Each structure stands twice: as C-alpha cells, then as structure tokens.
C-alpha cells in the first residue's frame, strides 16, 4: 500500500521523516505498532492487538494511519479481505534536516528519541537478565557489547557515522524482508554515536 498523503510535510521519502510522520509516531499505540513490526516482522491487526494488549479495532485504525505516512504497508499476496497482513516499509527513518528548528517538532522528536532509547535499553536489559534462561546457549553466546571512546573533529565524526551506516545497510540488505526462514529468529543491532557531555569540565 502506498502512502495516501503527498504533503511534503507528512510524506516519508528516502527515509526522511517530515513533520507529519514525526507526529504520527508520537501516538503511543502507533509507536508500539511500528516497533513491533520492525522487531518481529509482518503481522495482522489481530496478532498485533494480542501482542500489545489492544483491541483489533484500535490496531486496525492506527495501522491505516501509519500507512498514510508511508511507515507501514499491506503485505502483497498475503492475507484476505478480512485479515490483512502488515509490514514496516523497509529502510532507515531520519528527521528531515531543519525540522528541529520548529520547537513543536523538536519537542515531539525528543519524546520519540526518549521512547526509542527506553525501549532499546529495556530490550537489552531483558536479554542480559533472562537471555541465558530462555535462549539456547549457542544463541545467547553470540551477543556482543562494544564501546569505543574517541576524540574526533566534527567532520571526522560525520564521516565515521556515514561510513558505518553505509556499511551496515549493505550488510543487512540481503536479510531484510525475510519471513519463515528455518532456524531464524528476531535479532537487533543497536548503534549509538554521540558527543559526550563532560560534566567534570570547567565551565
């Protein structure tokens, strides 16, 4: 399903999120739906309702709203008129350049970043706490945690992030959109790169 809206403020194009996309994701149910499809792959509205503890009517409505902004789409050739399957539209999602100049958009986008960070931290914490209990040893042992602290110029920092992102997208491209692969399970690769705020530095 293509996004119905073509307003440049709402359309998601080449992974760039306009104002409308940011506001659409700000809704808690839509945020959870988007992330469930991202993390666990295609699902029906009723399946998502069961996962999130919502009604199927609610998830159906919010899936259609996400589809209007090009964030999710119907899975072609799967499902019926009564039971549609949905998937996240592949690709990265970034805030449009200059959008943060709008204080309203900045507030909403900061809230989204907080939610994403909270969710990712919770997923990581759950793995650390329960991974050895619920996963096979050969899966649990594959996890890795790496931190690199550097001193970079702005140009070097930008180049490093760009290069890493390009490399990662190339590596994962062949695995995107796969469903029903024997022996496969959901995994998550987290990448954070940010300037450190030195609380001990002289003011």
PDB file of C-alpha atoms in Angstrom:
ATOM      1  CA  UNK A   1       0.000   0.000   0.000  1.00  0.00           C
ATOM      2  CA  UNK A   2       1.386   3.400  -0.934  1.00  0.00           C
ATOM      3  CA  UNK A   3       1.132   6.365   1.395  1.00  0.00           C
ATOM      4  CA  UNK A   4      -2.018   8.277   0.573  1.00  0.00           C
ATOM      5  CA  UNK A   5      -0.664  11.644   1.697  1.00  0.00           C
ATOM      6  CA  UNK A   6       1.655  13.519  -0.645  1.00  0.00           C
ATOM      7  CA  UNK A   7       2.094  16.586   1.542  1.00  0.00           C
ATOM      8  CA  UNK A   8       5.872  17.226   1.736  1.00  0.00           C
ATOM      9  CA  UNK A   9       5.493  17.812   5.457  1.00  0.00           C
ATOM     10  CA  UNK A  10       3.974  14.383   6.030  1.00  0.00           C
ATOM     11  CA  UNK A  11       5.475  12.159   3.355  1.00  0.00           C
ATOM     12  CA  UNK A  12       8.259   9.754   4.198  1.00  0.00           C
ATOM     13  CA  UNK A  13      10.692   9.828   1.313  1.00  0.00           C
ATOM     14  CA  UNK A  14      14.113   8.158   1.191  1.00  0.00           C
ATOM     15  CA  UNK A  15      13.962   7.584   4.921  1.00  0.00           C
ATOM     16  CA  UNK A  16      13.422  11.273   5.735  1.00  0.00           C
ATOM     17  CA  UNK A  17      10.607  11.849   8.221  1.00  0.00           C
ATOM     18  CA  UNK A  18       8.578  15.016   7.725  1.00  0.00           C
ATOM     19  CA  UNK A  19       6.610  16.765  10.429  1.00  0.00           C
ATOM     20  CA  UNK A  20       3.503  14.632   9.867  1.00  0.00           C
ATOM     21  CA  UNK A  21       5.469  11.402  10.201  1.00  0.00           C
ATOM     22  CA  UNK A  22       7.003  12.515  13.489  1.00  0.00           C
ATOM     23  CA  UNK A  23       3.600  13.468  14.873  1.00  0.00           C
ATOM     24  CA  UNK A  24       2.061  10.192  13.662  1.00  0.00           C
ATOM     25  CA  UNK A  25       4.682   8.189  15.539  1.00  0.00           C
ATOM     26  CA  UNK A  26       4.180  10.285  18.665  1.00  0.00           C
ATOM     27  CA  UNK A  27       0.939   8.406  19.364  1.00  0.00           C
ATOM     28  CA  UNK A  28       1.783   5.605  21.851  1.00  0.00           C
ATOM     29  CA  UNK A  29      -0.172   2.870  20.038  1.00  0.00           C
ATOM     30  CA  UNK A  30       1.314   3.784  16.653  1.00  0.00           C
ATOM     31  CA  UNK A  31       4.777   3.913  18.171  1.00  0.00           C
ATOM     32  CA  UNK A  32       4.334   0.408  19.598  1.00  0.00           C
ATOM     33  CA  UNK A  33       2.847  -0.936  16.347  1.00  0.00           C
ATOM     34  CA  UNK A  34       5.705   0.478  14.285  1.00  0.00           C
ATOM     35  CA  UNK A  35       8.299  -1.034  16.597  1.00  0.00           C
ATOM     36  CA  UNK A  36       6.543  -4.415  16.804  1.00  0.00           C
ATOM     37  CA  UNK A  37       6.573  -4.678  13.001  1.00  0.00           C
ATOM     38  CA  UNK A  38      10.199  -3.523  12.950  1.00  0.00           C
ATOM     39  CA  UNK A  39      11.351  -6.028  15.567  1.00  0.00           C
ATOM     40  CA  UNK A  40       9.213  -9.086  14.805  1.00  0.00           C
ATOM     41  CA  UNK A  41       8.189  -8.754  11.162  1.00  0.00           C
ATOM     42  CA  UNK A  42       4.816  -8.906   9.361  1.00  0.00           C
ATOM     43  CA  UNK A  43       1.672  -9.409  11.413  1.00  0.00           C
ATOM     44  CA  UNK A  44      -2.090  -8.990  11.307  1.00  0.00           C
ATOM     45  CA  UNK A  45      -4.026  -6.359  13.220  1.00  0.00           C
ATOM     46  CA  UNK A  46      -5.420  -9.055  15.500  1.00  0.00           C
ATOM     47  CA  UNK A  47      -1.969 -10.541  16.100  1.00  0.00           C
ATOM     48  CA  UNK A  48      -0.596  -7.113  16.963  1.00  0.00           C
ATOM     49  CA  UNK A  49      -3.585  -6.456  19.211  1.00  0.00           C
ATOM     50  CA  UNK A  50      -2.791  -9.610  21.173  1.00  0.00           C
ATOM     51  CA  UNK A  51       0.901  -8.712  21.413  1.00  0.00           C
ATOM     52  CA  UNK A  52       0.243  -5.143  22.597  1.00  0.00           C
ATOM     53  CA  UNK A  53      -2.867  -5.718  24.681  1.00  0.00           C
ATOM     54  CA  UNK A  54      -5.041  -3.529  22.441  1.00  0.00           C
ATOM     55  CA  UNK A  55      -8.296  -4.163  20.589  1.00  0.00           C
ATOM     56  CA  UNK A  56      -8.083  -5.253  16.954  1.00  0.00           C
ATOM     57  CA  UNK A  57     -10.263  -2.280  16.025  1.00  0.00           C
ATOM     58  CA  UNK A  58      -7.704   0.067  17.550  1.00  0.00           C
ATOM     59  CA  UNK A  59      -4.718  -1.572  15.885  1.00  0.00           C
ATOM     60  CA  UNK A  60      -6.502  -1.655  12.504  1.00  0.00           C
ATOM     61  CA  UNK A  61      -7.218   2.069  12.700  1.00  0.00           C
ATOM     62  CA  UNK A  62      -3.705   3.036  13.750  1.00  0.00           C
ATOM     63  CA  UNK A  63      -2.120   0.780  11.117  1.00  0.00           C
ATOM     64  CA  UNK A  64      -4.082   2.635   8.447  1.00  0.00           C
ATOM     65  CA  UNK A  65      -2.870   5.938   9.898  1.00  0.00           C
ATOM     66  CA  UNK A  66       0.735   4.743   9.781  1.00  0.00           C
ATOM     67  CA  UNK A  67       0.197   3.613   6.185  1.00  0.00           C
ATOM     68  CA  UNK A  68      -0.946   7.117   5.217  1.00  0.00           C
ATOM     69  CA  UNK A  69       2.509   8.355   6.165  1.00  0.00           C
ATOM     70  CA  UNK A  70       4.375   5.586   4.349  1.00  0.00           C
ATOM     71  CA  UNK A  71       5.568   3.915   7.536  1.00  0.00           C
ATOM     72  CA  UNK A  72       3.802   0.564   7.090  1.00  0.00           C
ATOM     73  CA  UNK A  73       2.110  -1.186   4.178  1.00  0.00           C
ATOM     74  CA  UNK A  74      -0.004  -4.223   3.409  1.00  0.00           C
ATOM     75  CA  UNK A  75       1.908  -7.379   2.525  1.00  0.00           C
ATOM     76  CA  UNK A  76       1.145  -8.168  -1.102  1.00  0.00           C
ATOM     77  CA  UNK A  77      -0.279 -11.607  -1.800  1.00  0.00           C
ATOM     78  CA  UNK A  78      -0.789 -12.473   1.842  1.00  0.00           C
ATOM     79  CA  UNK A  79      -3.946 -12.492   3.894  1.00  0.00           C
ATOM     80  CA  UNK A  80      -7.576 -11.993   2.941  1.00  0.00           C
ATOM     81  CA  UNK A  81     -10.056  -9.143   2.743  1.00  0.00           C
ATOM     82  CA  UNK A  82     -10.995  -9.899   6.353  1.00  0.00           C
ATOM     83  CA  UNK A  83      -7.485 -10.448   7.688  1.00  0.00           C
ATOM     84  CA  UNK A  84      -4.802  -8.200   6.250  1.00  0.00           C
ATOM     85  CA  UNK A  85      -1.098  -8.631   6.907  1.00  0.00           C
ATOM     86  CA  UNK A  86       1.043  -5.567   7.564  1.00  0.00           C
ATOM     87  CA  UNK A  87       4.759  -4.888   7.427  1.00  0.00           C
ATOM     88  CA  UNK A  88       7.033  -1.964   8.103  1.00  0.00           C
ATOM     89  CA  UNK A  89       8.246  -0.138   4.999  1.00  0.00           C
ATOM     90  CA  UNK A  90      11.969  -1.043   4.847  1.00  0.00           C
ATOM     91  CA  UNK A  91      14.750   1.480   5.263  1.00  0.00           C
ATOM     92  CA  UNK A  92      16.096   3.956   7.811  1.00  0.00           C
ATOM     93  CA  UNK A  93      13.988   6.714   9.306  1.00  0.00           C
ATOM     94  CA  UNK A  94      15.547  10.113   9.920  1.00  0.00           C
ATOM     95  CA  UNK A  95      14.231  13.541  10.852  1.00  0.00           C
ATOM     96  CA  UNK A  96      14.217  15.993   7.950  1.00  0.00           C
ATOM     97  CA  UNK A  97      17.080  18.490   8.006  1.00  0.00           C
ATOM     98  CA  UNK A  98      15.971  21.749   9.581  1.00  0.00           C
ATOM     99  CA  UNK A  99      12.873  20.262  11.214  1.00  0.00           C
ATOM    100  CA  UNK A 100      14.304  20.742  14.692  1.00  0.00           C
ATOM    101  CA  UNK A 101      14.169  24.482  14.170  1.00  0.00           C
ATOM    102  CA  UNK A 102      10.435  24.157  14.877  1.00  0.00           C
ATOM    103  CA  UNK A 103      10.068  23.983  18.694  1.00  0.00           C
ATOM    104  CA  UNK A 104       6.926  21.834  18.428  1.00  0.00           C
ATOM    105  CA  UNK A 105       8.645  19.301  16.169  1.00  0.00           C
ATOM    106  CA  UNK A 106      11.733  19.379  18.368  1.00  0.00           C
ATOM    107  CA  UNK A 107       9.652  18.572  21.448  1.00  0.00           C
ATOM    108  CA  UNK A 108       7.852  15.688  19.734  1.00  0.00           C
ATOM    109  CA  UNK A 109      11.029  14.288  18.176  1.00  0.00           C
ATOM    110  CA  UNK A 110      12.851  14.446  21.521  1.00  0.00           C
ATOM    111  CA  UNK A 111       9.974  12.499  23.070  1.00  0.00           C
ATOM    112  CA  UNK A 112      10.277   9.866  20.330  1.00  0.00           C
ATOM    113  CA  UNK A 113      14.027   9.548  20.854  1.00  0.00           C
ATOM    114  CA  UNK A 114      13.425   9.107  24.586  1.00  0.00           C
ATOM    115  CA  UNK A 115      10.885   6.342  23.897  1.00  0.00           C
ATOM    116  CA  UNK A 116      13.173   4.560  21.452  1.00  0.00           C
ATOM    117  CA  UNK A 117      16.085   4.720  23.867  1.00  0.00           C
ATOM    118  CA  UNK A 118      13.917   3.457  26.723  1.00  0.00           C
ATOM    119  CA  UNK A 119      12.661   0.586  24.586  1.00  0.00           C
ATOM    120  CA  UNK A 120      16.109  -0.398  23.352  1.00  0.00           C
ATOM    121  CA  UNK A 121      17.546  -0.196  26.863  1.00  0.00           C
ATOM    122  CA  UNK A 122      14.686  -2.375  28.143  1.00  0.00           C
ATOM    123  CA  UNK A 123      15.270  -4.963  25.410  1.00  0.00           C
ATOM    124  CA  UNK A 124      18.984  -5.063  26.177  1.00  0.00           C
ATOM    125  CA  UNK A 125      18.347  -5.311  29.910  1.00  0.00           C
ATOM    126  CA  UNK A 126      15.897  -8.176  29.387  1.00  0.00           C
ATOM    127  CA  UNK A 127      18.453 -10.073  27.317  1.00  0.00           C
ATOM    128  CA  UNK A 128      21.174  -9.577  29.949  1.00  0.00           C
ATOM    129  CA  UNK A 129      18.800 -10.613  32.728  1.00  0.00           C
ATOM    130  CA  UNK A 130      16.989 -13.522  31.064  1.00  0.00           C
ATOM    131  CA  UNK A 131      18.932 -14.452  27.931  1.00  0.00           C
ATOM    132  CA  UNK A 132      20.696 -17.429  29.470  1.00  0.00           C
ATOM    133  CA  UNK A 133      17.391 -18.719  30.846  1.00  0.00           C
ATOM    134  CA  UNK A 134      15.202 -18.528  27.749  1.00  0.00           C
ATOM    135  CA  UNK A 135      17.664 -18.852  24.847  1.00  0.00           C
ATOM    136  CA  UNK A 136      19.788 -21.723  23.667  1.00  0.00           C
ATOM    137  CA  UNK A 137      23.469 -21.296  24.677  1.00  0.00           C
ATOM    138  CA  UNK A 138      24.559 -21.077  21.037  1.00  0.00           C
ATOM    139  CA  UNK A 139      22.301 -18.032  20.593  1.00  0.00           C
ATOM    140  CA  UNK A 140      22.986 -16.304  23.895  1.00  0.00           C
ATOM    141  CA  UNK A 141      26.755 -16.583  23.421  1.00  0.00           C
ATOM    142  CA  UNK A 142      26.658 -14.650  20.127  1.00  0.00           C
ATOM    143  CA  UNK A 143      25.678 -11.346  21.742  1.00  0.00           C
ATOM    144  CA  UNK A 144      28.378  -8.682  21.861  1.00  0.00           C
ATOM    145  CA  UNK A 145      28.702  -5.309  23.597  1.00  0.00           C
ATOM    146  CA  UNK A 146      31.300  -2.831  22.371  1.00  0.00           C
ATOM    147  CA  UNK A 147      32.101   0.780  23.267  1.00  0.00           C
ATOM    148  CA  UNK A 148      34.727   2.986  21.593  1.00  0.00           C
ATOM    149  CA  UNK A 149      35.574   6.405  23.035  1.00  0.00           C
ATOM    150  CA  UNK A 150      37.405   8.728  20.624  1.00  0.00           C
ATOM    151  CA  UNK A 151      38.393  12.349  20.083  1.00  0.00           C
ATOM    152  CA  UNK A 152      37.145  13.486  16.681  1.00  0.00           C
ATOM    153  CA  UNK A 153      36.548  16.684  14.761  1.00  0.00           C
ATOM    154  CA  UNK A 154      33.019  17.331  13.567  1.00  0.00           C
ATOM    155  CA  UNK A 155      33.998  16.351  10.013  1.00  0.00           C
ATOM    156  CA  UNK A 156      35.633  13.129  11.211  1.00  0.00           C
ATOM    157  CA  UNK A 157      32.630  12.269  13.352  1.00  0.00           C
ATOM    158  CA  UNK A 158      30.243  12.857  10.448  1.00  0.00           C
ATOM    159  CA  UNK A 159      32.405  10.776   8.099  1.00  0.00           C
ATOM    160  CA  UNK A 160      32.640   7.906  10.585  1.00  0.00           C
ATOM    161  CA  UNK A 161      28.869   7.771  11.111  1.00  0.00           C
ATOM    162  CA  UNK A 162      28.193   7.977   7.370  1.00  0.00           C
ATOM    163  CA  UNK A 163      30.681   5.197   6.621  1.00  0.00           C
ATOM    164  CA  UNK A 164      29.365   2.944   9.367  1.00  0.00           C
ATOM    165  CA  UNK A 165      25.749   3.464   8.309  1.00  0.00           C
ATOM    166  CA  UNK A 166      26.584   2.695   4.669  1.00  0.00           C
ATOM    167  CA  UNK A 167      28.482  -0.443   5.699  1.00  0.00           C
ATOM    168  CA  UNK A 168      25.685  -1.644   7.984  1.00  0.00           C
ATOM    169  CA  UNK A 169      22.963  -1.067   5.386  1.00  0.00           C
ATOM    170  CA  UNK A 170      24.995  -3.059   2.866  1.00  0.00           C
ATOM    171  CA  UNK A 171      25.485  -5.922   5.310  1.00  0.00           C
ATOM    172  CA  UNK A 172      21.841  -6.232   6.363  1.00  0.00           C
ATOM    173  CA  UNK A 173      20.237  -5.591   2.962  1.00  0.00           C
ATOM    174  CA  UNK A 174      20.087  -9.267   1.977  1.00  0.00           C
ATOM    175  CA  UNK A 175      18.367 -10.207   5.231  1.00  0.00           C
ATOM    176  CA  UNK A 176      15.578  -7.622   5.178  1.00  0.00           C
ATOM    177  CA  UNK A 177      12.030  -8.652   4.391  1.00  0.00           C
ATOM    178  CA  UNK A 178      12.619 -12.347   5.045  1.00  0.00           C
ATOM    179  CA  UNK A 179       9.912 -14.353   6.727  1.00  0.00           C
ATOM    180  CA  UNK A 180       9.613 -18.004   7.634  1.00  0.00           C
ATOM    181  CA  UNK A 181      13.311 -18.838   7.260  1.00  0.00           C
ATOM    182  CA  UNK A 182      14.033 -22.111   9.148  1.00  0.00           C
ATOM    183  CA  UNK A 183      16.210 -21.513  12.194  1.00  0.00           C
ATOM    184  CA  UNK A 184      15.913 -17.713  12.023  1.00  0.00           C
ATOM    185  CA  UNK A 185      14.804 -15.602  14.976  1.00  0.00           C
ATOM    186  CA  UNK A 186      14.466 -11.836  15.594  1.00  0.00           C
ATOM    187  CA  UNK A 187      17.750 -10.126  16.485  1.00  0.00           C
ATOM    188  CA  UNK A 188      18.570  -6.453  16.993  1.00  0.00           C
ATOM    189  CA  UNK A 189      21.703  -4.473  16.167  1.00  0.00           C
ATOM    190  CA  UNK A 190      21.900  -1.220  18.110  1.00  0.00           C
ATOM    191  CA  UNK A 191      24.225   1.624  17.151  1.00  0.00           C
ATOM    192  CA  UNK A 192      24.566   4.867  19.086  1.00  0.00           C
ATOM    193  CA  UNK A 193      27.128   7.573  18.332  1.00  0.00           C
ATOM    194  CA  UNK A 194      27.043  10.884  20.177  1.00  0.00           C
ATOM    195  CA  UNK A 195      29.292  13.615  21.622  1.00  0.00           C
ATOM    196  CA  UNK A 196      29.956  13.080  25.320  1.00  0.00           C
ATOM    197  CA  UNK A 197      28.853  15.796  27.723  1.00  0.00           C
ATOM    198  CA  UNK A 198      31.720  16.226  30.168  1.00  0.00           C
ATOM    199  CA  UNK A 199      30.135  17.123  33.481  1.00  0.00           C
ATOM    200  CA  UNK A 200      33.565  17.495  35.037  1.00  0.00           C
ATOM    201  CA  UNK A 201      34.823  20.073  32.546  1.00  0.00           C
ATOM    202  CA  UNK A 202      35.430  23.610  33.809  1.00  0.00           C
ATOM    203  CA  UNK A 203      32.577  25.962  32.959  1.00  0.00           C
TER     204      UNK A 203
END
